[in-house]
Coordinates of C-alpha atoms in Angstrom, one line a residue:
Chain Z
M1 CA -153.3 102.0 -266.6
F2 CA -156.6 103.7 -266.3
S3 CA -158.4 100.6 -267.4
A4 CA -157.4 99.1 -264.0
L5 CA -159.6 101.9 -262.4
G6 CA -162.5 101.1 -264.7
N7 CA -162.6 97.5 -263.5
L8 CA -163.1 98.5 -259.9
Q9 CA -166.3 98.3 -258.1
P10 CA -167.7 101.7 -257.1
R11 CA -166.9 101.2 -253.4
Q12 CA -163.3 100.2 -254.2
L13 CA -163.0 103.3 -256.4
A14 CA -164.3 105.3 -253.4
A15 CA -161.7 103.6 -251.3
Q16 CA -158.9 104.6 -253.7
I17 CA -160.0 108.2 -253.8
L18 CA -160.2 108.2 -250.0
N19 CA -156.5 107.2 -249.9
F20 CA -155.5 110.2 -251.9
A21 CA -157.9 112.5 -249.9
L22 CA -156.4 111.2 -246.7
V23 CA -152.8 112.0 -247.8
L24 CA -153.8 115.6 -248.5
S25 CA -155.9 116.0 -245.4
T26 CA -153.3 114.4 -243.1
A27 CA -150.6 116.7 -244.4
F28 CA -153.0 119.7 -243.9
M29 CA -154.0 118.6 -240.4
L30 CA -150.4 118.0 -239.4
W31 CA -149.6 121.6 -240.4
K32 CA -152.7 122.9 -238.5
G33 CA -151.7 120.8 -235.5
L34 CA -148.3 122.4 -235.5
S35 CA -149.9 125.8 -235.8
V36 CA -152.1 125.1 -232.8
F37 CA -149.1 123.8 -230.8
T38 CA -146.9 126.8 -231.5
N39 CA -149.8 129.2 -231.5
S40 CA -148.6 130.7 -234.8
S41 CA -150.5 131.0 -238.0
S42 CA -147.4 129.9 -240.0
P43 CA -145.1 127.9 -237.8
I44 CA -142.6 127.2 -240.6
V45 CA -141.4 129.9 -242.9
V46 CA -138.8 130.2 -245.7
V47 CA -136.3 133.1 -245.8
L48 CA -137.0 135.0 -249.0
S49 CA -134.4 137.7 -249.0
G50 CA -130.8 138.3 -247.9
S51 CA -131.6 140.9 -245.3
M52 CA -130.5 138.7 -242.4
E53 CA -127.2 137.5 -243.7
P54 CA -124.9 136.1 -242.5
A55 CA -127.3 134.6 -240.0
F56 CA -129.9 133.4 -242.5
Q57 CA -129.6 132.9 -246.2
R58 CA -132.3 132.9 -248.8
G59 CA -133.9 129.4 -248.8
D60 CA -133.4 128.6 -245.2
L61 CA -136.3 127.0 -243.3
L62 CA -137.2 128.6 -240.0
F63 CA -139.2 127.1 -237.1
L64 CA -141.3 129.6 -235.1
W65 CA -142.7 129.6 -231.6
N66 CA -145.3 132.1 -230.6
R67 CA -146.1 131.4 -227.0
G68 CA -143.5 133.7 -225.5
Q69 CA -145.1 137.1 -225.2
E70 CA -142.1 138.8 -223.6
T71 CA -139.9 139.1 -226.7
Q72 CA -136.5 140.5 -225.8
V73 CA -134.1 142.8 -227.8
G74 CA -132.0 140.6 -230.0
E75 CA -134.6 137.9 -230.7
I76 CA -135.4 137.3 -234.3
V77 CA -139.1 137.6 -235.1
V78 CA -141.2 137.0 -238.1
Y79 CA -143.9 139.6 -238.7
N80 CA -146.5 140.5 -241.4
V81 CA -146.6 144.1 -242.5
R82 CA -150.1 145.3 -241.9
G83 CA -152.2 145.0 -245.1
K84 CA -149.6 142.9 -246.9
D85 CA -149.1 139.1 -246.8
I86 CA -145.4 139.1 -246.9
P87 CA -143.6 137.7 -243.8
I88 CA -140.4 139.5 -242.9
V89 CA -137.7 138.0 -240.8
H90 CA -135.8 140.6 -238.8
R91 CA -134.2 141.1 -235.4
V92 CA -135.7 143.1 -232.5
I93 CA -133.6 146.2 -231.8
R94 CA -135.9 148.1 -229.4
R95 CA -138.9 147.4 -227.3
F96 CA -141.5 149.6 -225.6
G97 CA -144.1 148.6 -223.1
G98 CA -144.3 145.0 -222.0
G99 CA -145.7 143.6 -218.7
S100 CA -149.2 145.0 -218.4
A101 CA -148.8 147.5 -221.2
P102 CA -149.0 146.1 -224.8
L103 CA -145.5 145.3 -226.1
Q104 CA -144.3 147.3 -229.1
L105 CA -141.2 146.3 -231.1
L106 CA -138.8 148.0 -233.5
T107 CA -137.0 145.6 -235.9
K108 CA -134.1 145.8 -238.3
G109 CA -132.5 143.3 -240.7
D110 CA -128.9 142.5 -239.8
N111 CA -127.8 143.1 -243.4
N112 CA -129.8 146.3 -243.8
A113 CA -128.5 149.8 -243.2
A114 CA -131.7 151.2 -241.8
D115 CA -134.3 149.9 -239.4
D116 CA -137.7 148.7 -240.6
T117 CA -139.6 152.0 -240.1
E118 CA -139.7 152.3 -243.9
L119 CA -141.1 148.8 -244.3
Y120 CA -144.0 149.2 -241.9
A121 CA -147.4 150.3 -243.2
R122 CA -148.0 154.0 -243.6
G123 CA -148.5 155.6 -240.2
Q124 CA -147.1 152.6 -238.4
S125 CA -143.8 153.1 -236.6
Y126 CA -143.7 150.0 -234.5
L127 CA -144.9 146.4 -234.3
D128 CA -147.6 145.2 -232.0
R129 CA -146.3 142.0 -230.5
S130 CA -149.7 140.4 -230.1
K131 CA -151.1 141.5 -233.5
D132 CA -148.3 141.7 -236.0
V133 CA -145.8 139.1 -235.0
I134 CA -146.2 135.5 -236.2
G135 CA -143.6 134.1 -233.9
S136 CA -139.9 134.1 -232.8
V137 CA -137.4 131.9 -234.5
V138 CA -136.3 129.0 -232.4
G139 CA -134.5 126.8 -234.9
Y140 CA -133.6 126.6 -238.6
V141 CA -132.6 124.2 -241.4
P142 CA -130.4 125.6 -244.2
F143 CA -131.3 125.4 -247.9
V144 CA -134.3 123.0 -247.6
G145 CA -136.8 125.9 -248.1
Y146 CA -135.6 126.5 -251.6
V147 CA -138.2 124.1 -252.9
T148 CA -140.9 126.4 -251.6
I149 CA -139.3 129.4 -253.4
L150 CA -139.2 127.5 -256.6
L151 CA -142.9 126.5 -256.2
S152 CA -143.9 130.1 -255.7
E153 CA -141.9 131.4 -258.5
Y154 CA -143.0 128.7 -260.9
P155 CA -146.7 128.0 -260.0
W156 CA -147.1 125.4 -262.6
L157 CA -144.7 123.3 -260.5
K158 CA -147.3 123.1 -257.8
T159 CA -150.0 121.8 -260.2
A160 CA -147.5 119.3 -261.7
M161 CA -146.5 118.0 -258.3
L162 CA -150.0 117.6 -257.1
G163 CA -151.1 115.9 -260.3
F164 CA -148.3 113.5 -260.1
M165 CA -149.0 112.7 -256.5
A166 CA -152.7 112.1 -257.2
L167 CA -151.8 109.8 -260.1
T168 CA -149.5 107.6 -258.0
V169 CA -151.7 107.3 -255.0
V170 CA -154.9 106.6 -256.8
L171 CA -153.5 104.0 -259.2
Q172 CA -151.2 102.3 -256.7
R173 CA -153.0 99.8 -254.5
E174 CA -150.4 98.7 -252.0
Chain J
M1 CA -160.5 89.3 -267.1
A2 CA -157.5 88.0 -269.0
D3 CA -157.4 91.2 -270.9
T4 CA -155.5 93.3 -268.3
K5 CA -151.9 92.5 -268.0
I6 CA -150.1 93.1 -264.8
S7 CA -146.5 92.8 -263.7
P8 CA -146.0 89.3 -262.5
H9 CA -143.1 90.5 -260.4
S10 CA -145.2 92.8 -258.2
L11 CA -146.6 91.0 -255.3
A12 CA -149.1 93.8 -254.6
E13 CA -150.5 93.6 -258.2
L14 CA -150.7 89.8 -258.0
K15 CA -152.6 90.0 -254.8
N16 CA -154.9 92.8 -255.8
T17 CA -155.8 91.3 -259.2
T18 CA -156.5 88.0 -257.5
D19 CA -158.6 89.7 -254.8
D20 CA -160.7 91.5 -257.4
A21 CA -161.1 88.2 -259.4
L22 CA -162.2 86.5 -256.2
G23 CA -164.9 89.1 -255.6
N24 CA -166.1 89.0 -259.2
Y25 CA -166.2 85.2 -259.1
L26 CA -168.2 84.9 -255.9
R27 CA -170.6 87.7 -256.9
G28 CA -171.1 85.7 -260.2
L29 CA -172.0 82.7 -258.1
K30 CA -174.8 84.7 -256.6
F31 CA -173.1 85.3 -253.2
E32 CA -174.7 88.4 -251.8
Q33 CA -171.8 90.6 -250.8
D34 CA -171.9 92.1 -247.3
N35 CA -170.2 95.5 -247.5
T36 CA -170.6 96.5 -243.9
K37 CA -166.8 96.4 -243.0
L38 CA -165.9 98.4 -246.1
D39 CA -168.7 100.9 -245.5
V40 CA -167.6 101.6 -242.0
R41 CA -164.1 102.2 -243.2
L42 CA -165.3 104.5 -245.9
A43 CA -167.5 106.3 -243.4
I44 CA -164.7 106.9 -240.8
G45 CA -162.3 107.9 -243.6
Y46 CA -164.6 110.4 -245.3
A47 CA -165.7 111.8 -242.0
S48 CA -162.2 112.8 -241.2
V49 CA -161.7 114.2 -244.7
I50 CA -164.8 116.3 -244.3
I51 CA -163.5 117.7 -241.0
A52 CA -160.2 118.5 -242.7
A53 CA -162.0 120.2 -245.6
A54 CA -164.2 122.2 -243.2
T55 CA -161.1 123.4 -241.3
F56 CA -159.5 124.4 -244.5
A57 CA -162.6 126.3 -245.7
A58 CA -162.9 128.1 -242.3
D59 CA -159.3 129.0 -242.2
Y60 CA -159.4 130.3 -245.8
K61 CA -162.5 132.4 -245.2
L62 CA -161.9 133.7 -241.7
G63 CA -158.2 133.6 -241.2
W64 CA -156.1 132.1 -238.3
E65 CA -157.0 134.2 -235.3
A66 CA -160.8 133.7 -235.7
T67 CA -160.6 130.0 -236.2
K68 CA -157.9 129.0 -233.7
T69 CA -160.2 127.2 -231.2
W70 CA -162.2 125.4 -233.9
T71 CA -158.9 124.3 -235.5
A72 CA -157.6 122.9 -232.3
V73 CA -160.8 120.9 -231.8
A74 CA -160.7 119.7 -235.4
V75 CA -157.1 118.6 -235.1
V76 CA -158.0 116.4 -232.1
A77 CA -161.1 115.0 -233.8
Y78 CA -159.1 114.3 -236.9
A79 CA -156.4 112.5 -234.9
L80 CA -159.1 110.4 -233.1
L81 CA -160.9 109.5 -236.3
N82 CA -157.6 108.6 -238.1
G83 CA -156.7 106.4 -235.1
A84 CA -160.1 104.7 -235.4
F85 CA -159.6 104.3 -239.1
T86 CA -156.2 102.6 -238.7
Y87 CA -157.5 100.4 -235.9
W88 CA -160.5 99.4 -238.1
M89 CA -158.3 98.4 -241.0
W90 CA -155.8 96.6 -238.8
A91 CA -158.0 94.8 -236.3
V92 CA -161.5 94.4 -237.8
E93 CA -160.9 94.1 -241.5
K94 CA -157.7 92.1 -241.1
G95 CA -157.2 91.5 -244.8
C96 CA -160.9 90.7 -245.5
V97 CA -161.5 90.8 -249.3
F98 CA -165.0 89.3 -249.4
A99 CA -167.8 88.8 -247.0
G100 CA -171.1 87.5 -248.2
V101 CA -174.1 85.2 -247.8
R102 CA -175.5 82.5 -250.1
E103 CA -178.5 80.5 -249.3
G104 CA -178.4 81.6 -245.7
K105 CA -174.8 80.6 -245.2
K106 CA -172.2 83.2 -244.4
I107 CA -168.7 83.2 -245.8
S108 CA -165.8 85.5 -245.0
V109 CA -162.6 85.5 -247.0
A110 CA -159.4 87.2 -246.0
S111 CA -156.2 87.2 -248.1
K112 CA -152.6 87.9 -247.4
T113 CA -149.2 87.6 -248.9
K114 CA -145.8 87.3 -247.3
K115 CA -142.9 89.3 -248.5
H116 CA -140.8 87.7 -251.3
D117 CA -143.2 84.7 -251.3
P118 CA -145.3 84.4 -254.4
T119 CA -148.0 82.5 -252.6
Y120 CA -151.6 83.4 -252.0
Y121 CA -152.8 82.8 -248.5
L122 CA -156.6 82.7 -248.0
T123 CA -158.3 82.4 -244.7
I124 CA -161.9 81.3 -245.0
S125 CA -164.5 81.2 -242.3
S126 CA -168.0 80.0 -242.8
A127 CA -170.9 80.3 -240.4
N128 CA -170.8 76.6 -239.6
S129 CA -167.1 75.8 -239.5
E130 CA -163.8 77.1 -238.1
S131 CA -161.6 79.3 -240.2
R132 CA -159.4 77.4 -242.6
Q133 CA -156.3 78.5 -244.4
I134 CA -155.7 77.5 -248.0
T135 CA -152.7 78.5 -250.0
A136 CA -151.6 78.2 -253.6
P137 CA -148.8 79.8 -255.6
F138 CA -149.8 82.6 -257.9
T139 CA -148.4 80.7 -260.8
T140 CA -151.5 78.5 -260.6
W141 CA -153.6 81.2 -262.3
F142 CA -151.1 83.7 -263.7
T143 CA -149.2 83.2 -266.9
A144 CA -145.5 84.0 -267.0
D145 CA -146.1 87.3 -268.6
G146 CA -148.8 88.4 -266.2
Y147 CA -152.2 87.5 -267.6
F148 CA -154.8 86.2 -265.2
V149 CA -156.5 83.0 -266.2
A150 CA -159.8 82.5 -264.5
K151 CA -160.4 78.8 -264.9
P152 CA -157.6 77.3 -262.7
F153 CA -158.4 80.0 -260.0
Q154 CA -162.0 79.0 -259.9
Q155 CA -161.2 75.3 -259.9
W156 CA -158.8 75.8 -257.0
L157 CA -161.4 77.8 -255.0
A158 CA -164.3 75.4 -255.8
S159 CA -162.3 72.4 -254.9
S160 CA -160.9 73.8 -251.7
V161 CA -163.8 75.6 -250.2
E162 CA -167.0 73.7 -249.6
A163 CA -169.4 76.6 -249.8
I164 CA -168.0 77.7 -253.1
G165 CA -167.9 74.1 -254.4
N166 CA -171.5 73.7 -253.5
A167 CA -172.3 76.8 -255.5
D168 CA -170.2 76.0 -258.5
S169 CA -170.3 72.2 -259.1
K170 CA -168.8 72.5 -262.6
N171 CA -165.4 73.7 -261.2
A172 CA -165.4 71.5 -258.1
L173 CA -163.4 68.4 -258.8
R174 CA -165.2 65.8 -256.7
D175 CA -162.3 63.6 -255.6
Q176 CA -160.3 66.6 -254.4
R177 CA -163.3 68.0 -252.6
D178 CA -164.1 64.9 -250.7
E179 CA -160.5 64.7 -249.7
I180 CA -160.1 68.2 -248.5
A181 CA -163.5 69.3 -247.3
S182 CA -164.6 68.5 -243.7
P183 CA -167.7 66.5 -243.3
S184 CA -170.8 68.5 -243.9
P185 CA -172.9 69.0 -240.7
E186 CA -176.2 69.0 -242.6
V187 CA -176.1 65.3 -242.9
E188 CA -179.2 63.4 -241.9
L189 CA -179.1 61.9 -238.4
T190 CA -178.7 58.2 -238.8
P191 CA -180.4 56.2 -236.1
Q192 CA -178.2 53.4 -234.7
G193 CA -179.6 50.1 -233.6
N194 CA -179.1 50.8 -229.9
G195 CA -181.3 53.9 -229.8
T196 CA -178.5 56.5 -230.1
V197 CA -178.1 58.7 -233.1
D198 CA -175.0 59.0 -235.2
A199 CA -174.5 62.5 -236.5
S200 CA -170.9 62.2 -237.4
G201 CA -171.6 62.0 -241.1
T202 CA -168.7 59.8 -241.8
D203 CA -170.7 56.7 -242.4
G204 CA -170.9 55.4 -246.0
K205 CA -174.6 56.2 -246.3
S206 CA -174.3 60.0 -246.2
K207 CA -171.3 60.0 -248.5
G208 CA -173.2 57.8 -250.9
S209 CA -176.2 60.1 -250.8
K210 CA -173.9 63.0 -251.6
R211 CA -172.5 61.1 -254.5
S212 CA -175.9 60.3 -255.9
K213 CA -177.0 63.9 -255.6
R214 CA -173.9 64.9 -257.6
K215 CA -174.8 62.5 -260.4
G216 CA -178.3 63.7 -260.6

């Protein structure tokens, strides 16, 4: 199998490697393009916990939109806790400010007993719409995100998948 | 070259192995390969990969907010380069597997296959003649279990293409060549009795001189 690679001229080998590199970079640029379009650093997120049941289950894939700055009470937003890299998907239950004043939000998971004040960073009692919120949920697909959960819980899966992809693309010459 | 075994049922493998063999054969006949088309494709492709890599690095180091504008620019640039890449492959390269020069004469070979048809279609254009298409079934040079045999492939090429036959007289079967090949334009201008000149090259004299050259 690999002997087929050895028989290639250097330019052809470069062309095969380019094919694989283009697969990766196109996937990445599509993701970045979607980020730019939605103005969100992470336009597609996976629900990791059951705090929004029965609306969202663990493993659901959510599509975000970050260009509406006037978030209303009742909208579901995804935000990052300051200092941590965990996105949380909860519903807005109160808002302060808005218009010319910076918009501040209080959130709570539908399935939680208390609001998110406990979850925010120490000293933080509200979310800043422009700084903390990644986007509001505009659509979702159930279950599909479970693959991402598996990939993050078993990191060797990521390497295995990437290695397999690399092998097939570089050795295939269709 | 007969060492690697391929699957004789995969049209892609048949075509790719034959394309590689064609390149090796022609380079062996001292055709200087002209890599410009492939080089341009590699340049466009790697340029877009470098842009993607730079965007990835910037995003990793500086985060989303700081790199938003650069990312937007990079996405547009990447889309344009990828479009150019696809266009280049589709319109300019058009299946070209070899382009080269030998003794001042250029030759350009493009190959293609049709779905579910085990035939090799070659389009050859030389500097001094129109493009011709020659075809042959893959079974001509592949054994039933997938081994490539060079000899019949080289014979087919040398007999069907004048430029290759000129370079490789051993494999060019003379009768087939004279039948298939168009008259060579480098024939000497034979002066006719009435003062005009016959450059058609179809008169017996030039054919005879070709024949005598071959014997010598």
